[in-house]
């Protein structure tokens, strides 16, 4: 029998998960007790690798770029691209959610202001910026604080570069550690088709079509906006900054996007995003720098989700958003999407930051929490597509986008 590709297997897992979920609608407890733990096991495995994966990959990328000013320039270009696309994403989200006002979501919902919402208070913008610098890097690693880990990894990489030749052995060790983390993640990725089944079944069993119906409008707008932003913004990016055709871009990015759809974690998708960037011709140091950075600070999908949730919750509360409030949404959604880690469900905390900034009740989150996984699948896919687009654009600007060269790359650890 011909061996099925991972992508095909993931699709089969997804389809079987939906069918099993529909069959188990009256037995949610069975789905939760016997099937869900396998999904949780998979997510735990992913969480296990995320911190060392980002840490070593980013250090290895910064060191591989080879000189501090060049890292600075590439970092600057990366951040400008990431910022720019996130603002465009939010503009799309605000536009689409205004257009979809005709759906009158307020007729379907009421917000229970006494509802218990278990969301941690998000930090203010100033705190988010100040918190980026870890006062204790070991604590940052232990707590999985991704922004702090990024800052420390970059400083460490700069230190290695600054000391030059005498750190050669250390640089090699860091590259090898990054390779080891890619290998471990690769094993976990092979489990995805089964995990997708185990994660989908309880979601479908618990949410069923009936519960989903009133929320279909929100889900629909999030999906439509993510798809439109993905196709328009990333295709235009390819056309403007690179010689890669949008079709080639999406073809090569597809495995990573699909994996993001099922794992709902951009951090866990790093190895696949790296592979896609390699196939698109992004040189090794650039991709090992831009992709892990993007998995944490670049989240167009999450920013879209936050903006749409804010507009819908405002509508349900009967509040008409002013232009000023919309500008605040753009600012807060951009900054909070930078602060969150690329792990499942991260955006829920970010939404609270946006709601608070425009004075809407936090209880509104209760409306979307139930279907968060379904929304997370769309936004993570877009987050990952955006990271790969960023890597391709930055590589093109640096003159380091060459498919022939990446084909001939010598692996750090030959098979
Ligand atoms: N799950 C998303 C990611 O990993 C973050 C979020 O929007 O919750 O990119």
Coordinates of C-alpha atoms and ligand atoms in Angstrom, one line a residue:
X1 CA 0.0 0.0 0.0
X2 CA 1.3 3.4 -0.9
X3 CA 2.4 5.4 2.2
X4 CA 0.1 8.2 3.0
X5 CA 1.6 11.6 3.5
X6 CA 1.3 13.3 6.9
X7 CA -1.0 15.9 5.6
X8 CA -3.4 13.3 4.2
X9 CA -3.3 11.4 7.5
X10 CA -4.1 14.6 9.4
X11 CA -7.1 15.2 7.1
X12 CA -8.3 11.7 7.8
X13 CA -7.9 12.2 11.6
X14 CA -9.8 15.4 11.3
X15 CA -12.7 13.9 9.4
X16 CA -12.9 10.8 11.7
X17 CA -12.8 13.1 14.7
X18 CA -15.8 15.1 13.4
X19 CA -17.7 11.9 12.7
X20 CA -16.9 10.4 16.1
X21 CA -17.8 13.7 17.8
X22 CA -21.2 13.8 16.0
X23 CA -21.9 10.1 17.0
X24 CA -20.9 10.8 20.7
X25 CA -23.0 13.9 21.1
X26 CA -25.2 12.4 23.7
X27 CA -22.1 10.8 25.4
X28 CA -19.8 13.7 25.9
X29 CA -18.4 12.0 29.1
X30 CA -17.2 9.1 27.0
X31 CA -15.4 11.5 24.6
X32 CA -13.9 13.4 27.6
X33 CA -12.9 10.4 29.6
X34 CA -11.5 8.0 27.0
X35 CA -10.5 10.1 24.0
X36 CA -9.6 13.6 25.2
X37 CA -6.6 12.5 27.3
X38 CA -4.8 11.4 24.2
X39 CA -5.2 14.9 22.8
X40 CA -4.0 16.4 26.1
X41 CA -1.0 14.1 26.1
X42 CA -0.1 15.4 22.6
X43 CA -0.5 19.0 23.7
X44 CA 1.7 18.3 26.8
X45 CA 4.4 16.8 24.6
X46 CA 4.3 19.9 22.4
X47 CA 4.5 22.2 25.4
X48 CA 7.5 20.2 26.6
X49 CA 9.5 21.1 23.6
X50 CA 8.4 24.7 23.0
X51 CA 10.8 26.5 25.5
X52 CA 14.0 24.8 24.5
X53 CA 13.0 24.8 20.8
X54 CA 12.5 28.6 20.7
X55 CA 15.5 29.2 22.9
X56 CA 18.1 27.2 20.9
X57 CA 16.6 28.0 17.5
X58 CA 16.7 31.7 18.1
X59 CA 20.3 31.6 19.5
X60 CA 21.4 29.5 16.6
X61 CA 19.7 31.8 14.1
X62 CA 21.3 35.0 15.6
X63 CA 24.7 33.4 15.8
X64 CA 24.3 32.0 12.2
X65 CA 23.6 35.5 10.8
X66 CA 27.1 36.2 11.9
X67 CA 27.4 39.8 12.9
X68 CA 25.5 42.0 15.4
X69 CA 24.6 44.9 13.0
X70 CA 23.3 42.4 10.5
X71 CA 21.2 40.7 13.2
X72 CA 19.9 44.2 14.1
X73 CA 19.0 45.0 10.6
X74 CA 17.3 41.7 10.0
X75 CA 15.5 42.0 13.3
X76 CA 14.3 45.5 12.4
X77 CA 13.0 44.5 9.0
X78 CA 11.3 41.5 10.5
X79 CA 9.6 43.5 13.2
X80 CA 8.4 46.2 10.7
X81 CA 7.0 43.6 8.4
X82 CA 5.3 41.8 11.3
X83 CA 3.8 45.0 12.7
X84 CA 2.6 46.2 9.3
X85 CA 0.7 43.0 8.5
X86 CA -0.8 42.8 11.9
X87 CA -2.2 46.3 11.6
X88 CA -3.6 45.4 8.1
X89 CA -5.1 42.3 9.7
X90 CA -6.9 44.3 12.3
X91 CA -8.2 46.8 9.7
X92 CA -9.6 43.8 7.8
X93 CA -11.2 42.5 11.0
X94 CA -12.8 45.9 11.9
X95 CA -14.1 46.3 8.3
X96 CA -15.5 42.8 8.1
X97 CA -17.1 42.9 11.5
X98 CA -18.8 46.2 10.7
X99 CA -20.1 44.7 7.4
X100 CA -21.4 41.7 9.2
X101 CA -23.4 43.9 11.7
X102 CA -26.4 43.1 9.5
X103 CA -26.4 39.6 11.1
X104 CA -27.7 41.2 14.3
X105 CA -25.8 39.0 16.7
X106 CA -27.3 40.9 19.6
X107 CA -30.6 39.1 19.0
X108 CA -29.0 35.8 19.9
X109 CA -27.0 36.6 23.0
X110 CA -27.2 38.4 26.3
X111 CA -24.3 38.9 28.5
X112 CA -24.5 37.7 32.1
X113 CA -22.6 40.3 33.9
X114 CA -22.2 38.1 37.0
X115 CA -20.8 35.2 35.0
X116 CA -17.6 33.7 36.4
X117 CA -14.9 34.2 33.8
X118 CA -11.7 32.5 34.6
X119 CA -9.4 34.7 32.7
X120 CA -6.2 36.1 34.1
X121 CA -6.0 39.9 34.1
X122 CA -3.8 40.9 31.2
X123 CA -1.0 43.3 31.8
X124 CA -1.1 46.9 30.7
X125 CA 0.9 47.9 27.6
X126 CA 3.7 49.6 29.6
X127 CA 4.0 46.5 31.9
X128 CA 4.1 44.2 28.8
X129 CA 7.1 46.3 27.4
X130 CA 8.9 46.4 30.8
X131 CA 8.3 42.7 31.4
X132 CA 10.1 41.8 28.2
X133 CA 13.5 42.0 30.0
X134 CA 13.9 39.1 32.4
X135 CA 15.3 40.0 35.8
X136 CA 16.0 36.3 36.2
X137 CA 16.5 34.4 32.9
X138 CA 16.4 31.0 34.5
X139 CA 12.9 31.9 36.0
X140 CA 11.9 33.1 32.5
X141 CA 12.9 29.7 31.1
X142 CA 11.2 27.8 33.9
X143 CA 8.0 29.8 33.6
X144 CA 7.9 29.6 29.8
X145 CA 7.7 33.4 29.4
X146 CA 8.3 33.6 25.7
X147 CA 9.1 37.3 25.3
X148 CA 11.6 37.2 28.1
X149 CA 13.1 34.0 26.6
X150 CA 13.5 35.7 23.2
X151 CA 15.2 38.8 24.8
X152 CA 17.6 36.6 26.7
X153 CA 18.3 34.3 23.7
X154 CA 19.1 37.4 21.6
X155 CA 21.5 38.8 24.3
X156 CA 23.2 35.4 24.6
X157 CA 23.5 35.2 20.8
X158 CA 25.0 38.7 20.6
X159 CA 27.4 37.8 23.4
X160 CA 28.6 34.7 21.5
X161 CA 29.0 36.8 18.3
X162 CA 30.9 39.6 20.1
X163 CA 33.5 37.1 21.5
X164 CA 34.1 35.8 18.0
X165 CA 36.4 32.9 17.3
X166 CA 36.9 31.7 20.8
X167 CA 33.1 30.8 21.1
X168 CA 33.2 28.6 18.0
X169 CA 32.7 25.4 20.0
X170 CA 29.8 26.9 21.9
X171 CA 28.2 28.1 18.7
X172 CA 28.4 24.6 17.3
X173 CA 27.0 23.1 20.5
X174 CA 24.0 25.5 20.3
X175 CA 23.4 24.5 16.6
X176 CA 23.4 20.9 17.6
X177 CA 21.0 21.5 20.5
X178 CA 18.7 23.2 18.1
X179 CA 18.9 20.2 15.7
X180 CA 18.1 17.8 18.6
X181 CA 15.0 19.9 19.5
X182 CA 13.9 19.7 15.8
X183 CA 14.3 16.0 15.9
X184 CA 12.3 15.5 19.1
X185 CA 9.5 17.8 17.7
X186 CA 9.6 15.8 14.5
X187 CA 8.7 12.6 16.5
X188 CA 5.8 14.4 18.2
X189 CA 4.6 15.7 14.9
X190 CA 4.2 12.1 13.6
X191 CA 1.6 11.6 16.2
X192 CA -0.6 14.5 14.9
X193 CA -3.2 12.5 12.9
X194 CA -4.1 10.5 16.1
X195 CA -4.0 13.6 18.2
X196 CA -6.2 15.6 15.8
X197 CA -8.8 12.8 16.1
X198 CA -8.6 12.8 19.9
X199 CA -8.8 16.7 20.1
X200 CA -11.6 17.1 17.6
X201 CA -14.0 14.4 18.9
X202 CA -14.7 16.0 22.3
X203 CA -15.0 19.5 20.8
X204 CA -17.6 18.3 18.3
X205 CA -19.3 16.1 20.8
X206 CA -19.6 19.0 23.3
X207 CA -20.4 21.8 20.9
X208 CA -22.6 19.9 18.4
X209 CA -24.3 21.7 15.6
X210 CA -27.1 23.3 17.8
X211 CA -24.8 25.2 20.1
X212 CA -22.7 26.3 17.2
X213 CA -25.6 27.8 15.3
X214 CA -25.8 31.2 17.1
X215 CA -22.1 31.4 17.2
X216 CA -21.8 30.6 13.5
X217 CA -21.8 34.3 12.7
X218 CA -18.7 35.0 14.9
X219 CA -17.0 31.9 13.7
X220 CA -17.8 32.8 10.1
X221 CA -16.5 36.3 10.3
X222 CA -13.2 35.1 12.0
X223 CA -12.7 32.4 9.3
X224 CA -13.6 34.7 6.4
X225 CA -11.3 37.5 7.6
X226 CA -8.4 35.1 8.3
X227 CA -8.8 33.6 4.8
X228 CA -9.1 37.0 3.0
X229 CA -6.1 38.5 5.0
X230 CA -4.0 35.4 4.3
X231 CA -4.7 35.3 0.6
X232 CA -4.6 39.1 0.0
X233 CA -1.8 40.3 2.3
X234 CA 0.6 37.4 1.9
X235 CA 0.1 37.2 -1.9
X236 CA 0.7 41.0 -2.2
X237 CA 3.8 40.6 0.0
X238 CA 5.2 37.9 -2.3
X239 CA 4.5 40.1 -5.3
X240 CA 5.9 43.3 -3.8
X241 CA 9.0 42.0 -2.1
X242 CA 9.9 38.6 -3.6
X243 CA 9.9 36.7 -6.9
X244 CA 8.0 33.8 -5.3
X245 CA 4.6 33.3 -6.8
X246 CA 1.7 33.3 -4.3
X247 CA 0.7 29.8 -5.5
X248 CA 4.2 28.4 -4.8
X249 CA 4.1 30.2 -1.4
X250 CA 0.8 28.6 -0.4
X251 CA 1.8 25.2 -1.8
X252 CA 5.0 25.1 0.2
X253 CA 3.4 26.6 3.4
X254 CA 0.4 24.3 3.3
X255 CA 1.8 21.5 5.5
X256 CA 2.8 24.0 8.3
X257 CA -0.6 25.8 8.0
X258 CA -2.5 22.5 8.2
X259 CA -0.4 21.4 11.2
X260 CA -1.1 24.7 12.9
X261 CA -4.8 24.2 12.2
X262 CA -4.8 20.9 14.1
X263 CA -2.3 21.7 16.8
X264 CA -3.4 25.3 17.5
X265 CA 0.1 26.2 18.5
X266 CA 2.5 28.3 16.3
X267 CA 5.4 27.5 18.6
X268 CA 4.9 23.8 18.1
X269 CA 4.7 24.4 14.3
X270 CA 8.2 25.9 14.2
X271 CA 9.9 22.9 12.7
X272 CA 7.3 22.6 9.9
X273 CA 7.4 26.4 9.3
X274 CA 11.2 26.1 9.0
X275 CA 10.9 23.2 6.5
X276 CA 8.4 25.3 4.4
X277 CA 10.7 28.3 4.5
X278 CA 13.6 26.1 3.4
X279 CA 11.6 24.8 0.5
X280 CA 10.8 28.4 -0.5
X281 CA 14.6 29.2 -0.4
X282 CA 15.0 31.0 2.9
X283 CA 18.7 30.7 4.1
X284 CA 19.1 28.7 7.4
X285 CA 20.2 31.5 9.7
X286 CA 17.3 33.8 8.5
X287 CA 14.7 31.1 9.0
X288 CA 16.0 29.9 12.4
X289 CA 15.9 33.6 13.5
X290 CA 12.6 34.9 11.9
X291 CA 10.4 31.8 12.5
X292 CA 10.8 31.4 16.3
X293 CA 10.6 35.1 16.7
X294 CA 7.4 35.2 14.6
X295 CA 5.8 32.3 16.5
X296 CA 5.7 34.6 19.5
X297 CA 5.5 38.2 18.3
X298 CA 3.6 37.8 15.0
X299 CA 0.0 36.8 15.3
X300 CA -2.2 38.3 12.6
X301 CA -4.9 35.6 13.3
X302 CA -5.0 36.3 17.0
X303 CA -5.2 40.1 16.4
X304 CA -8.1 39.5 14.0
X305 CA -9.9 37.4 16.6
X306 CA -9.4 39.9 19.3
X307 CA -10.8 42.8 17.2
X308 CA -13.8 40.8 16.0
X309 CA -14.6 39.6 19.5
X310 CA -14.4 43.2 20.8
X311 CA -16.7 44.5 18.0
X312 CA -19.2 41.7 18.6
X313 CA -19.2 42.1 22.4
X314 CA -19.7 45.8 21.9
X315 CA -22.7 45.1 19.6
X316 CA -24.2 42.8 22.1
X317 CA -23.8 45.4 24.9
X318 CA -25.4 48.0 22.6
X319 CA -22.3 50.1 22.4
X320 CA -21.4 51.8 19.1
X321 CA -17.6 51.9 18.9
X322 CA -16.1 55.4 18.1
X323 CA -13.2 55.9 15.8
X324 CA -11.0 56.6 18.9
X325 CA -12.0 53.2 20.4
X326 CA -11.2 51.5 17.1
X327 CA -7.7 53.1 17.2
X328 CA -7.3 51.8 20.7
X329 CA -8.3 48.3 19.5
X330 CA -5.6 48.5 16.8
X331 CA -3.0 49.5 19.3
X332 CA -3.9 47.1 22.0
X333 CA -4.6 44.1 19.7
X334 CA -1.2 44.6 18.0
X335 CA 0.7 44.9 21.3
X336 CA -1.1 42.1 23.1
X337 CA -0.6 39.7 20.1
X338 CA 3.1 40.4 20.5
X339 CA 3.0 39.6 24.2
X340 CA 1.3 36.2 24.0
X341 CA 3.0 32.9 23.5
X342 CA 2.1 30.7 20.5
X343 CA 0.3 28.1 22.5
X344 CA -3.3 26.9 22.3
X345 CA -5.9 29.4 23.7
X346 CA -3.4 32.2 24.3
X347 CA -5.6 34.8 22.7
X348 CA -8.4 34.5 25.4
X349 CA -6.2 36.4 27.8
X350 CA -5.4 39.0 25.0
X351 CA -9.1 39.6 24.4
X352 CA -9.5 40.7 28.0
X353 CA -6.8 43.3 27.4
X354 CA -8.6 44.7 24.4
X355 CA -12.0 44.7 26.1
X356 CA -10.6 46.4 29.1
X357 CA -8.9 49.1 27.0
X358 CA -12.2 50.2 25.5
X359 CA -14.3 49.7 28.7
X360 CA -16.3 46.7 27.7
X361 CA -17.3 44.0 30.3
X362 CA -14.9 41.1 30.6
X363 CA -17.9 38.8 31.0
X364 CA -18.3 39.0 27.3
X365 CA -15.5 36.6 26.9
X366 CA -17.8 33.9 28.2
X367 CA -19.6 34.0 24.9
X368 CA -16.6 32.9 22.8
X369 CA -14.7 30.7 25.3
X370 CA -16.9 27.6 24.5
X371 CA -15.9 27.7 20.8
X372 CA -12.4 28.9 21.3
X373 CA -10.7 25.9 19.9
X374 CA -12.6 26.2 16.6
X375 CA -11.5 29.9 16.4
X376 CA -8.0 29.0 17.5
X377 CA -7.6 26.7 14.6
X378 CA -8.3 29.5 12.1
X379 CA -6.2 32.1 13.8
X380 CA -3.2 29.8 14.4
X381 CA -3.1 28.8 10.8
X382 CA -3.0 32.4 9.8
X383 CA -0.3 33.2 12.4
X384 CA 1.9 30.5 11.0
X385 CA 1.3 31.5 7.3
X386 CA 2.3 35.0 8.3
X387 CA 5.5 33.8 10.0
X388 CA 6.5 32.0 6.8
X389 CA 5.6 35.0 4.6
X390 CA 7.8 37.1 6.9
X391 CA 10.8 34.8 6.6
X392 CA 10.5 34.8 2.8
X393 CA 10.1 38.6 2.6
X394 CA 13.1 39.3 4.9
X395 CA 15.2 36.7 3.2
X396 CA 14.4 38.4 -0.2
X397 CA 15.3 41.8 1.2
X398 CA 18.6 40.4 2.4
X399 CA 19.3 38.7 -0.9
X400 CA 19.2 35.3 0.9
X401 CA 16.3 33.7 -0.9
X402 CA 17.6 31.0 -3.2
X403 CA 15.9 27.6 -3.6
X404 CA 19.0 26.1 -5.2
X405 CA 21.2 27.1 -2.3
X406 CA 18.9 25.7 0.4
X407 CA 18.7 22.4 -1.5
X408 CA 22.4 22.1 -1.2
X409 CA 22.6 23.1 2.5
X410 CA 24.8 20.7 4.5
X411 CA 22.8 19.5 7.6
X412 CA 24.4 20.1 11.0
X413 CA 23.9 16.5 11.8
X414 CA 23.8 14.4 8.6
X415 CA 21.3 11.5 8.8
Ligands
LIG1 N1 -2.9 29.5 19.4 C1 -2.4 30.7 18.9 C2 -1.0 30.4 18.3 O1 -0.3 29.5 18.8 C3 -2.4 31.8 19.8 C4 -3.8 32.2 20.1 O2 -4.4 33.0 19.3 O3 -4.4 31.7 21.0 O4 -0.5 31.1 17.4

